[in-house]
Amino acid sequence: MPEPFYATTPIYYVNARPHLGHAYTTIVADVATRFHTMRGCEVYFLTGTDEHGDKVVRAAKKENMTPRNYVDAISRLFRDLWPELNVKNSSFIRTTDAHHMAVVEQVLQKIYDAGDIYFAEYEGLYCFGCERFYTERELVEGKCPDHQTEPEVIKESNYFFKMSRYRDWLVEHISNTPDFIRPERYKNEALAFLKEPLEDLCISRPKSRLKWGITLPFDNDFVTYVWFDALLNYVSALGYPEGELFKTFWPAAQHIVAKDILKPHGIYWPIMLKAAGIPIYRHLNVHGYWNVEQSKMSKSLGNVIEPLALKNIYGLDAFRFFLIRDMAFGLDSNFSEASLIQRINSDLANDLGNLFSRVLSMVHKYFRGVVPEIEPAVEQECELGLEEDARSTIAEYEPLMESFQFHNALRVVWQFIGQMNKYVDLTAPWELAKKKSSRKSLAAVLCNLMEGLRIISGLIYPVMPETAVKMQKHLGLNPDEPFYLLDRLKIWNFIQSGTRLPKSTVLFPRIEAAEKEEILAENQELPARYPEIKPEITIDEFSKLDLRVATVVQAEIIPRAKKILKLEVDLGEKRIIVSGIADNYAPQELVGKQVIVVANLKPIKLMGIVSNGMLLAAVDEAGPNLATLDKPAAPGTPLR
Ligand code: MSP
């Protein structure tokens, strides 16, 4: 059995909505995990949110919310995004989860008892944006390089972690463990950090300054520094120290991060593990940054790319393919819709899509959609090295995927697609179809092409799972079987003769620039099946409705009424509302959610409970879908 595989993404800060950068890392983790499923490994894939620290407290304050309500709202945006992108994470961790907090306390105590944590007074330059002290040397013209603000001088007593003790050990570990940090440029960057003296890490914040964190188990007046808390998610999620998952998947961890957080992952984290007596993770995989029009994505520049918008316009698999194919893992990449359209048209519609339709339409045309019988001798004659091409494609693909060179692995698959297209041109099945005497050759050629397509569908499965399934179905295969297993892909002549193929289909339509506008417009059109728009009202009539933002404080099932929940909401004042949403929402997932309430609706009694207001929801065949806000707002805020 190959070694188990455990992929992690960074746990994302909850002070901003998810964007293209978060989507990229998480899709990479999904691709890597699916690839390891192809190898027959046991897999586990973790993502989540990082919810403590100054940053979150300040963001919550800005929105007039408590940190608790705020983190619940933003964390949910991340959790809900992943299924939309066909990301199959095994679990989702939040640093506010009780079991995580308990592990942080346990590890802190262990390191403290071992004598690696001490108390000292410290005066230093502190950047609130980064939540860390800077040395003069690290500043650029006296300013934090990330935030371009001057750090403030802060003097306080704090707890420190003796990282300096482990410097030599870490240099040796990084140098002697092949691919510990990859690609190599980031290994070199980490070693360059370590050439400078390694300062001890300040791992506490006094509660007088910050309360939103995990209290140190050995001093009630301090909370834990957010990075010391966050990094431990990778083991707490597995149930460290005794959990079964921990025993299976640690230390087989493969962390995936962008270059911005190389230092905490490449330096603090291995030292924390060493000091706590936990084995060191397997690999740190570091990728570059997605920029937009050559500059960093940022709210203030207004160039933040929303993953769901791209999915809706171009389709999920095309979007996933573009991200993985276009960025050389490790280097920065520039995002533009023009290059996305270019890739869809050339790689997907032209190369793969055309090959697929050409082959299947010939099977339909010449063999009425039934996989023909082949004669081994004829098959060998007609095969022209295609089987060997497939074999060497898989042999090249596997180590590239394993070593996080996904863009190169896809390049190799597309090389094979090129060989397949050439094979069609060389064998010219339409010519073979003209003569009765070459019918056996025609059958062999089309069967070889179908085998090639089957292998391609397996190889693209990690990146484009929906397309892979669609290809399998149209090749007359059962997509519920693990068709992507590498051992199966290595078999030639897998498709059975006599199999009937379903009607052929187009895998990827070409996108013309003008069409994109149409797709956009279509997405915004109202479906016709809904009731007609009601008669006009005046603005005065509308203003009689008092709509308010409310935060759900409590939710419970009413025992005698299956469809109804009793909610306590905060809309500046506390209210009880009874709502028929129990089929679609579990009570615990509603707590902390922000909803829209009709606040001046005459109270009514439902199931013996007086309901003071009504929640707004879009209701269709799937049931109610609660109306929420684009970003958090203070409870009681009116809607206009
Ligand atoms: N909370 C910390 C991580 C703690 S992990 C123990 C954090 N969060 S973050 O929300 O800022 O996420 C940073 C990560 O988001 C990057 O490392 C990367 O994975 C992803 N990206 C954010 N912007 C990105 C780009 N522009 N391009 C590519 N990835 C980017 O740091």
Short mmCIF file of C-alpha atoms in Angstrom, two decimals, residues 45-522:
data_model
loop_
_atom_site.label_atom_id
_atom_site.label_comp_id
_atom_site.label_asym_id
_atom_site.label_seq_id
_atom_site.Cartn_x
_atom_site.Cartn_y
_atom_site.Cartn_z
CA PHE A 45 -7.79 16.83 3.07
CA LEU A 46 -8.12 19.67 5.55
CA THR A 47 -9.01 23.32 5.14
CA GLY A 48 -10.59 25.84 7.51
CA THR A 49 -10.49 29.30 9.00
CA ASP A 50 -8.14 31.20 11.32
CA GLU A 51 -10.34 33.19 13.65
CA HIS A 52 -8.37 34.70 16.55
CA GLY A 53 -6.21 37.80 16.86
CA ASP A 54 -6.23 41.59 16.55
CA LYS A 55 -7.06 41.59 12.86
CA VAL A 56 -10.36 39.84 13.38
CA VAL A 57 -11.28 41.98 16.38
CA ARG A 58 -10.69 45.13 14.34
CA ALA A 59 -12.63 43.82 11.35
CA ALA A 60 -15.57 42.85 13.59
CA LYS A 61 -15.56 46.26 15.25
CA LYS A 62 -15.68 47.94 11.88
CA GLU A 63 -18.85 45.99 11.11
CA ASN A 64 -20.27 46.73 14.57
CA MET A 65 -20.38 43.06 15.44
CA THR A 66 -19.05 40.88 18.21
CA PRO A 67 -16.00 38.84 17.16
CA ARG A 68 -18.05 35.66 17.68
CA ASN A 69 -20.86 36.69 15.31
CA TYR A 70 -18.41 38.09 12.84
CA VAL A 71 -16.23 34.97 12.61
CA ASP A 72 -19.30 32.76 12.27
CA ALA A 73 -20.52 34.80 9.32
CA ILE A 74 -17.25 34.95 7.36
CA SER A 75 -16.15 31.41 8.14
CA ARG A 76 -19.41 30.26 6.59
CA LEU A 77 -18.58 32.02 3.31
CA PHE A 78 -15.44 29.90 3.03
CA ARG A 79 -17.10 26.67 4.09
CA ASP A 80 -19.94 27.17 1.58
CA LEU A 81 -17.65 28.07 -1.30
CA TRP A 82 -15.72 24.79 -1.47
CA PRO A 83 -18.56 22.47 -2.57
CA GLU A 84 -19.41 25.01 -5.29
CA LEU A 85 -15.90 24.50 -6.67
CA ASN A 86 -16.18 20.70 -6.41
CA VAL A 87 -13.55 20.72 -3.68
CA LYS A 88 -13.89 17.59 -1.57
CA ASN A 89 -12.29 18.48 1.75
CA SER A 90 -12.54 15.77 4.42
CA SER A 91 -13.12 18.32 7.16
CA PHE A 92 -13.21 22.03 7.90
CA ILE A 93 -11.48 23.29 11.02
CA ARG A 94 -12.06 26.57 12.84
CA THR A 95 -9.57 27.78 15.43
CA THR A 96 -12.54 28.63 17.64
CA ASP A 97 -13.49 24.92 17.79
CA ALA A 98 -13.23 23.66 21.36
CA HIS A 99 -11.14 20.60 20.48
CA HIS A 100 -8.60 22.77 18.65
CA MET A 101 -8.32 25.17 21.58
CA ALA A 102 -7.71 22.24 23.94
CA VAL A 103 -4.85 20.96 21.77
CA VAL A 104 -3.23 24.41 21.68
CA GLU A 105 -3.30 24.54 25.47
CA GLN A 106 -1.90 21.03 25.73
CA VAL A 107 1.03 21.71 23.37
CA LEU A 108 1.83 25.04 25.03
CA GLN A 109 1.95 23.34 28.41
CA LYS A 110 4.18 20.59 27.05
CA ILE A 111 6.68 23.05 25.58
CA TYR A 112 6.52 25.21 28.72
CA ASP A 113 7.19 22.20 30.96
CA ALA A 114 10.14 21.24 28.77
CA GLY A 115 11.64 24.69 29.48
CA ASP A 116 11.38 26.14 25.95
CA ILE A 117 9.07 29.02 26.91
CA TYR A 118 10.24 31.91 29.14
CA PHE A 119 8.85 35.23 30.35
CA ALA A 120 10.66 38.49 29.56
CA GLU A 121 10.17 42.17 29.00
CA TYR A 122 10.42 43.21 25.39
CA GLU A 123 10.41 46.48 23.58
CA GLY A 124 9.99 46.29 19.87
CA LEU A 125 8.47 47.60 16.69
CA TYR A 126 5.03 46.07 16.27
CA CYS A 127 2.97 46.00 13.08
CA PHE A 128 -0.72 45.59 13.92
CA GLY A 129 -1.49 44.52 10.36
CA CYS A 130 0.90 41.55 10.57
CA GLU A 131 0.34 41.01 14.28
CA ARG A 132 4.03 40.67 14.89
CA PHE A 133 7.16 42.47 15.98
CA TYR A 134 9.62 43.52 13.31
CA THR A 135 13.36 44.00 13.58
CA GLU A 136 14.82 47.24 12.08
CA ARG A 137 16.48 45.10 9.45
CA GLU A 138 13.21 43.69 8.18
CA LEU A 139 11.62 47.11 7.59
CA VAL A 140 11.74 48.85 4.24
CA GLU A 141 12.45 52.56 4.68
CA GLY A 142 11.23 52.23 8.27
CA LYS A 143 7.89 50.72 7.19
CA CYS A 144 6.34 47.27 7.27
CA PRO A 145 7.00 45.79 3.81
CA ASP A 146 3.48 44.32 3.62
CA HIS A 147 1.40 47.18 4.96
CA GLN A 148 3.58 50.19 4.13
CA THR A 149 2.84 51.59 7.60
CA GLU A 150 5.32 52.56 10.30
CA PRO A 151 5.25 50.00 13.10
CA GLU A 152 4.54 51.24 16.63
CA VAL A 153 6.99 50.93 19.51
CA ILE A 154 5.49 48.63 22.09
CA LYS A 155 7.02 47.71 25.43
CA GLU A 156 5.52 44.84 27.31
CA SER A 157 6.24 41.65 29.18
CA ASN A 158 5.48 38.53 27.24
CA TYR A 159 6.21 34.85 26.84
CA PHE A 160 8.86 33.78 24.35
CA PHE A 161 9.50 30.52 22.59
CA LYS A 162 13.20 29.56 22.42
CA MET A 163 13.38 29.10 18.66
CA SER A 164 17.04 30.12 18.58
CA ARG A 165 17.96 26.79 20.23
CA TYR A 166 16.70 24.88 17.21
CA ARG A 167 18.30 26.86 14.43
CA ASP A 168 21.16 24.47 13.68
CA TRP A 169 18.87 21.47 13.82
CA LEU A 170 16.46 23.09 11.33
CA VAL A 171 19.22 24.08 8.88
CA GLU A 172 20.32 20.47 8.89
CA HIS A 173 16.80 19.13 8.52
CA ILE A 174 15.98 21.39 5.57
CA SER A 175 19.30 20.71 3.88
CA ASN A 176 19.23 16.95 4.37
CA THR A 177 15.58 16.10 3.74
CA PRO A 178 15.00 15.93 -0.01
CA ASP A 179 12.16 18.21 -1.13
CA PHE A 180 11.22 19.11 2.43
CA ILE A 181 10.41 22.59 1.10
CA ARG A 182 9.61 22.67 -2.62
CA PRO A 183 10.10 24.01 -5.24
CA GLU A 184 13.79 24.56 -4.50
CA ARG A 185 13.69 28.37 -4.68
CA TYR A 186 11.67 28.39 -1.44
CA LYS A 187 14.00 25.93 0.28
CA ASN A 188 16.80 28.39 -0.56
CA GLU A 189 14.73 31.28 0.73
CA ALA A 190 14.13 29.48 4.04
CA LEU A 191 17.83 28.68 4.37
CA ALA A 192 18.62 32.33 3.65
CA PHE A 193 16.36 33.40 6.58
CA LEU A 194 18.26 30.98 8.76
CA LYS A 195 21.62 32.51 7.87
CA GLU A 196 20.60 35.50 10.02
CA PRO A 197 20.40 34.96 13.79
CA LEU A 198 17.04 33.41 14.64
CA GLU A 199 15.24 35.43 17.30
CA ASP A 200 13.00 33.83 19.90
CA LEU A 201 9.33 34.11 19.03
CA CYS A 202 6.98 36.18 21.15
CA ILE A 203 4.02 33.82 21.60
CA SER A 204 1.69 35.74 23.89
CA ARG A 205 -0.37 38.92 23.90
CA PRO A 206 -1.44 40.54 27.20
CA LYS A 207 -5.21 40.44 27.68
CA SER A 208 -5.11 44.16 28.45
CA ARG A 209 -4.50 44.57 24.71
CA LEU A 210 -6.24 41.56 23.19
CA LYS A 211 -8.85 39.24 24.66
CA TRP A 212 -9.95 37.35 21.54
CA GLY A 213 -7.61 34.36 21.68
CA ILE A 214 -6.72 31.19 23.55
CA THR A 215 -5.67 31.82 27.16
CA LEU A 216 -2.20 30.52 28.01
CA PRO A 217 -2.60 27.47 30.22
CA PHE A 218 0.15 28.73 32.54
CA ASP A 219 -0.85 32.41 32.76
CA ASN A 220 -4.41 33.62 32.76
CA ASP A 221 -3.46 37.20 31.87
CA PHE A 222 -2.27 36.33 28.36
CA VAL A 223 -3.68 34.92 25.16
CA THR A 224 -1.72 32.91 22.58
CA TYR A 225 -0.12 34.60 19.56
CA VAL A 226 -2.33 33.88 16.57
CA TRP A 227 0.32 31.95 14.56
CA PHE A 228 1.18 29.64 17.45
CA ASP A 229 -2.53 28.89 17.72
CA ALA A 230 -3.20 28.60 13.96
CA LEU A 231 -0.35 26.28 12.95
CA LEU A 232 -1.48 23.67 15.44
CA ASN A 233 -4.72 23.21 13.45
CA TYR A 234 -2.84 20.74 11.27
CA VAL A 235 -2.54 18.30 14.15
CA SER A 236 -5.59 19.24 16.22
CA ALA A 237 -7.86 18.46 13.25
CA LEU A 238 -6.53 14.90 13.26
CA GLY A 239 -7.25 14.46 16.96
CA TYR A 240 -3.66 14.81 18.20
CA PRO A 241 -2.25 13.07 20.23
CA GLU A 242 -4.30 9.87 20.39
CA GLY A 243 -6.82 10.16 17.53
CA GLU A 244 -7.01 7.44 14.88
CA LEU A 245 -6.70 10.03 12.10
CA PHE A 246 -3.55 11.37 13.70
CA LYS A 247 -2.06 7.89 13.87
CA THR A 248 -2.89 7.28 10.21
CA PHE A 249 -2.07 10.61 8.60
CA TRP A 250 0.69 12.18 10.66
CA PRO A 251 3.49 12.86 9.70
CA ALA A 252 2.45 12.19 6.05
CA ALA A 253 1.31 15.84 5.85
CA GLN A 254 1.79 17.89 2.72
CA HIS A 255 1.19 21.53 3.53
CA ILE A 256 0.24 23.79 0.64
CA VAL A 257 0.70 27.55 1.03
CA ALA A 258 1.67 30.62 -1.00
CA LYS A 259 5.01 32.32 -0.60
CA ASP A 260 3.58 34.95 1.80
CA ILE A 261 3.55 32.49 4.67
CA LEU A 262 6.74 30.57 3.99
CA LYS A 263 8.38 31.77 7.21
CA PRO A 264 5.74 30.56 9.70
CA HIS A 265 5.41 27.23 7.87
CA GLY A 266 9.06 26.65 6.99
CA ILE A 267 10.60 27.92 10.24
CA TYR A 268 8.22 28.33 13.19
CA TRP A 269 6.16 25.20 12.49
CA PRO A 270 8.94 22.58 12.23
CA ILE A 271 10.55 24.05 15.35
CA MET A 272 7.24 23.96 17.23
CA LEU A 273 6.82 20.31 16.25
CA LYS A 274 10.37 19.45 17.28
CA ALA A 275 9.98 21.19 20.65
CA ALA A 276 6.67 19.42 21.26
CA GLY A 277 8.17 16.03 20.39
CA ILE A 278 5.89 15.59 17.34
CA PRO A 279 7.41 14.16 14.13
CA ILE A 280 8.06 16.74 11.41
CA TYR A 281 5.64 16.99 8.47
CA ARG A 282 6.61 15.49 5.09
CA HIS A 283 6.61 18.42 2.64
CA LEU A 284 5.89 22.11 2.44
CA ASN A 285 4.67 22.96 -1.08
CA VAL A 286 4.91 26.65 -1.84
CA HIS A 287 3.27 28.41 -4.75
CA GLY A 288 3.45 31.95 -6.10
CA TYR A 289 0.92 34.73 -6.27
CA TRP A 290 -1.91 35.38 -8.67
CA ASN A 291 -1.72 38.99 -9.72
CA VAL A 292 -4.30 40.88 -11.69
CA GLU A 293 -3.05 43.14 -14.44
CA GLN A 294 0.42 42.73 -12.97
CA SER A 295 -0.58 44.07 -9.54
CA LYS A 296 -1.55 42.45 -6.27
CA MET A 297 -5.26 41.79 -5.79
CA SER A 298 -6.62 44.23 -3.25
CA LYS A 299 -9.94 45.67 -2.17
CA SER A 300 -8.67 49.22 -2.56
CA LEU A 301 -7.58 48.63 -6.18
CA GLY A 302 -10.98 47.04 -6.83
CA ASN A 303 -9.38 44.13 -8.71
CA VAL A 304 -10.37 41.26 -6.43
CA ILE A 305 -11.47 38.26 -8.53
CA GLU A 306 -14.49 36.32 -7.28
CA PRO A 307 -14.18 32.60 -8.04
CA LEU A 308 -17.93 32.04 -8.31
CA ALA A 309 -18.35 34.74 -10.94
CA LEU A 310 -15.79 32.98 -13.15
CA LYS A 311 -17.38 29.60 -12.57
CA ASN A 312 -20.77 30.95 -13.60
CA ILE A 313 -19.50 32.45 -16.82
CA TYR A 314 -16.98 29.86 -18.01
CA GLY A 315 -17.99 26.65 -16.24
CA LEU A 316 -16.31 25.04 -13.27
CA ASP A 317 -13.97 22.60 -14.99
CA ALA A 318 -12.69 25.20 -17.44
CA PHE A 319 -11.97 27.50 -14.51
CA ARG A 320 -10.17 24.76 -12.54
CA PHE A 321 -8.20 23.74 -15.63
CA PHE A 322 -7.10 27.30 -16.30
CA LEU A 323 -5.85 27.82 -12.74
CA ILE A 324 -3.85 24.61 -12.70
CA ARG A 325 -2.53 24.80 -16.28
CA ASP A 326 -1.67 28.47 -16.38
CA MET A 327 0.29 28.85 -13.16
CA ALA A 328 3.67 27.16 -13.00
CA PHE A 329 3.52 25.93 -9.40
CA GLY A 330 5.98 28.06 -7.46
CA LEU A 331 5.99 31.11 -9.74
CA ASP A 332 3.69 34.13 -9.86
CA SER A 333 1.08 34.28 -12.58
CA ASN A 334 -0.98 37.02 -14.07
CA PHE A 335 -4.72 36.50 -14.25
CA SER A 336 -6.65 37.77 -17.24
CA GLU A 337 -9.95 36.73 -18.73
CA ALA A 338 -8.42 36.95 -22.18
CA SER A 339 -5.95 34.17 -21.35
CA LEU A 340 -8.71 32.13 -19.73
CA ILE A 341 -10.79 32.35 -22.94
CA GLN A 342 -7.71 31.51 -25.01
CA ARG A 343 -7.07 28.34 -22.97
CA ILE A 344 -10.71 27.27 -23.17
CA ASN A 345 -10.76 27.68 -26.93
CA SER A 346 -7.43 26.11 -27.75
CA ASP A 347 -6.76 23.42 -25.12
CA LEU A 348 -10.31 22.47 -24.22
CA ALA A 349 -12.62 23.17 -27.16
CA ASN A 350 -10.09 22.56 -29.95
CA ASP A 351 -7.68 19.90 -28.75
CA LEU A 352 -9.65 17.78 -26.30
CA GLY A 353 -13.24 18.65 -27.27
CA ASN A 354 -12.75 18.12 -31.00
CA LEU A 355 -10.92 14.85 -30.55
CA PHE A 356 -13.68 13.54 -28.32
CA SER A 357 -16.53 14.50 -30.67
CA ARG A 358 -14.68 13.32 -33.77
CA VAL A 359 -14.02 9.85 -32.36
CA LEU A 360 -17.43 9.29 -30.83
CA SER A 361 -19.34 10.58 -33.81
CA MET A 362 -17.43 8.10 -35.99
CA VAL A 363 -18.36 5.22 -33.68
CA HIS A 364 -21.98 6.37 -34.01
CA LYS A 365 -21.77 6.83 -37.74
CA TYR A 366 -19.87 3.67 -38.71
CA PHE A 367 -20.93 1.23 -35.95
CA ARG A 368 -24.32 2.64 -34.89
CA GLY A 369 -22.90 3.63 -31.51
CA VAL A 370 -21.86 0.08 -30.49
CA VAL A 371 -18.22 -0.68 -29.61
CA PRO A 372 -17.10 -3.06 -32.39
CA GLU A 373 -15.31 -6.39 -32.04
CA ILE A 374 -11.60 -6.27 -32.76
CA GLU A 375 -9.18 -8.86 -34.00
CA PRO A 376 -5.91 -8.81 -32.02
CA ALA A 377 -3.71 -9.19 -35.10
CA VAL A 378 -5.45 -6.32 -36.89
CA GLU A 379 -5.41 -4.24 -33.76
CA GLN A 380 -1.64 -4.65 -33.45
CA GLU A 381 -1.17 -3.68 -37.05
CA CYS A 382 -3.23 -0.52 -36.68
CA GLU A 383 -1.94 0.56 -33.32
CA LEU A 384 1.07 2.55 -34.65
CA GLY A 385 2.65 3.04 -31.24
CA LEU A 386 -0.42 4.65 -29.63
CA GLU A 387 -0.47 2.18 -26.76
CA GLU A 388 3.17 2.93 -26.02
CA ASP A 389 2.44 6.68 -26.16
CA ALA A 390 -0.30 6.19 -23.58
CA ARG A 391 1.99 4.16 -21.36
CA SER A 392 4.79 6.69 -21.45
CA THR A 393 2.31 9.54 -20.86
CA ILE A 394 1.19 7.89 -17.62
CA ALA A 395 4.81 7.21 -16.65
CA GLU A 396 5.69 10.89 -17.09
CA TYR A 397 2.47 12.20 -15.57
CA GLU A 398 2.75 10.33 -12.27
CA PRO A 399 5.99 11.82 -10.88
CA LEU A 400 5.03 15.29 -12.11
CA MET A 401 1.73 15.18 -10.24
CA GLU A 402 3.46 13.69 -7.22
CA SER A 403 5.96 16.54 -7.08
CA PHE A 404 3.35 19.30 -7.48
CA GLN A 405 4.26 20.13 -11.07
CA PHE A 406 0.64 20.00 -12.11
CA HIS A 407 1.06 22.41 -15.02
CA ASN A 408 3.69 20.09 -16.51
CA ALA A 409 1.58 17.01 -15.90
CA LEU A 410 -1.23 18.63 -17.89
CA ARG A 411 1.23 19.60 -20.60
CA VAL A 412 2.17 15.92 -20.90
CA VAL A 413 -1.50 14.90 -21.16
CA TRP A 414 -2.02 17.49 -23.89
CA GLN A 415 1.00 16.12 -25.71
CA PHE A 416 -0.80 12.78 -25.78
CA ILE A 417 -3.99 14.48 -27.00
CA GLY A 418 -1.85 15.85 -29.83
CA GLN A 419 -0.60 12.31 -30.60
CA MET A 420 -4.19 11.07 -30.65
CA ASN A 421 -5.23 13.81 -33.08
CA LYS A 422 -2.27 12.90 -35.28
CA TYR A 423 -3.30 9.24 -35.13
CA VAL A 424 -6.75 10.19 -36.44
CA ASP A 425 -5.15 12.07 -39.33
CA LEU A 426 -2.73 9.23 -40.08
CA THR A 427 -5.25 6.40 -40.02
CA ALA A 428 -8.00 8.47 -41.72
CA PRO A 429 -10.94 6.34 -40.53
CA TRP A 430 -13.27 8.06 -43.03
CA GLU A 431 -11.15 6.52 -45.80
CA LEU A 432 -11.21 3.08 -44.14
CA ALA A 433 -15.00 3.37 -43.95
CA LYS A 434 -15.22 3.63 -47.72
CA LYS A 435 -14.10 0.02 -48.31
CA LYS A 436 -15.70 -3.10 -46.91
CA SER A 437 -12.29 -4.83 -46.85
CA SER A 438 -10.92 -2.38 -44.27
CA ARG A 439 -13.82 -2.70 -41.83
CA LYS A 440 -11.69 -4.63 -39.31
CA SER A 441 -9.02 -1.95 -39.45
CA LEU A 442 -11.68 0.72 -38.95
CA ALA A 443 -12.93 -1.12 -35.86
CA ALA A 444 -9.40 -1.43 -34.46
CA VAL A 445 -8.58 2.25 -35.06
CA LEU A 446 -11.74 3.49 -33.35
CA CYS A 447 -11.25 1.12 -30.42
CA ASN A 448 -7.69 2.35 -29.98
CA LEU A 449 -8.95 5.92 -29.99
CA MET A 450 -11.60 5.11 -27.41
CA GLU A 451 -8.95 3.51 -25.20
CA GLY A 452 -6.88 6.67 -25.51
CA LEU A 453 -9.90 8.80 -24.55
CA ARG A 454 -10.57 6.58 -21.56
CA ILE A 455 -7.01 7.10 -20.37
CA ILE A 456 -7.23 10.86 -20.93
CA SER A 457 -10.44 11.03 -18.92
CA GLY A 458 -8.67 9.31 -16.02
CA LEU A 459 -5.65 11.59 -16.20
CA ILE A 460 -7.71 14.79 -16.19
CA TYR A 461 -9.90 13.56 -13.34
CA PRO A 462 -8.05 15.42 -10.53
CA VAL A 463 -8.34 18.75 -12.35
CA MET A 464 -11.66 18.33 -14.19
CA PRO A 465 -13.68 15.71 -12.32
CA GLU A 466 -17.02 16.59 -13.97
CA THR A 467 -15.59 16.36 -17.49
CA ALA A 468 -13.89 13.06 -16.65
CA VAL A 469 -17.22 11.60 -15.54
CA LYS A 470 -18.95 12.93 -18.66
CA MET A 471 -16.30 11.34 -20.88
CA GLN A 472 -16.65 8.00 -19.09
CA LYS A 473 -20.41 8.01 -19.57
CA HIS A 474 -20.10 8.75 -23.26
CA LEU A 475 -17.56 5.98 -23.68
CA GLY A 476 -20.23 3.64 -22.33
CA LEU A 477 -18.35 3.13 -19.04
CA ASN A 478 -19.67 3.28 -15.51
CA PRO A 479 -18.54 6.57 -13.94
CA ASP A 480 -19.40 5.29 -10.46
CA GLU A 481 -16.49 2.89 -10.65
CA PRO A 482 -13.04 4.18 -9.67
CA PHE A 483 -12.17 4.66 -13.34
CA TYR A 484 -9.31 7.00 -12.46
CA LEU A 485 -7.19 4.38 -10.63
CA LEU A 486 -3.75 4.49 -12.23
CA ASP A 487 -3.60 0.70 -12.26
CA ARG A 488 -6.71 0.66 -14.46
CA LEU A 489 -5.41 3.35 -16.74
CA LYS A 490 -2.31 1.27 -17.35
CA ILE A 491 -4.43 -1.48 -18.92
CA TRP A 492 -4.97 -1.22 -22.69
CA ASN A 493 -8.13 -2.66 -24.29
CA PHE A 494 -10.32 -2.16 -21.27
CA ILE A 495 -13.47 -1.15 -23.14
CA GLN A 496 -15.68 -4.14 -23.93
CA SER A 497 -16.99 -4.75 -27.42
CA GLY A 498 -20.78 -4.69 -27.67
CA THR A 499 -21.07 -1.72 -25.30
CA ARG A 500 -23.69 0.74 -26.52
CA LEU A 501 -22.65 4.42 -26.34
CA PRO A 502 -25.08 7.17 -25.38
CA LYS A 503 -25.79 10.01 -27.83
CA SER A 504 -22.67 12.12 -28.39
CA THR A 505 -22.18 15.49 -26.78
CA VAL A 506 -19.98 18.60 -26.89
CA LEU A 507 -17.46 18.75 -24.05
CA PHE A 508 -16.44 22.41 -24.25
CA PRO A 509 -18.14 24.93 -26.52
CA ARG A 510 -15.84 27.61 -27.93
CA ILE A 511 -16.24 31.01 -26.34
CA GLU A 512 -16.35 34.10 -28.52
CA ALA A 513 -15.82 37.41 -26.74
CA ALA A 514 -19.34 38.52 -27.70
CA GLU A 515 -20.80 35.27 -26.38
CA LYS A 516 -19.32 35.96 -22.99
CA GLU A 517 -21.58 39.00 -22.68
CA GLU A 518 -24.52 36.78 -23.62
CA ILE A 519 -23.64 34.21 -20.98
CA LEU A 520 -23.46 37.02 -18.47
CA ALA A 521 -26.85 38.32 -19.51
CA GLU A 522 -28.35 34.80 -19.46
#
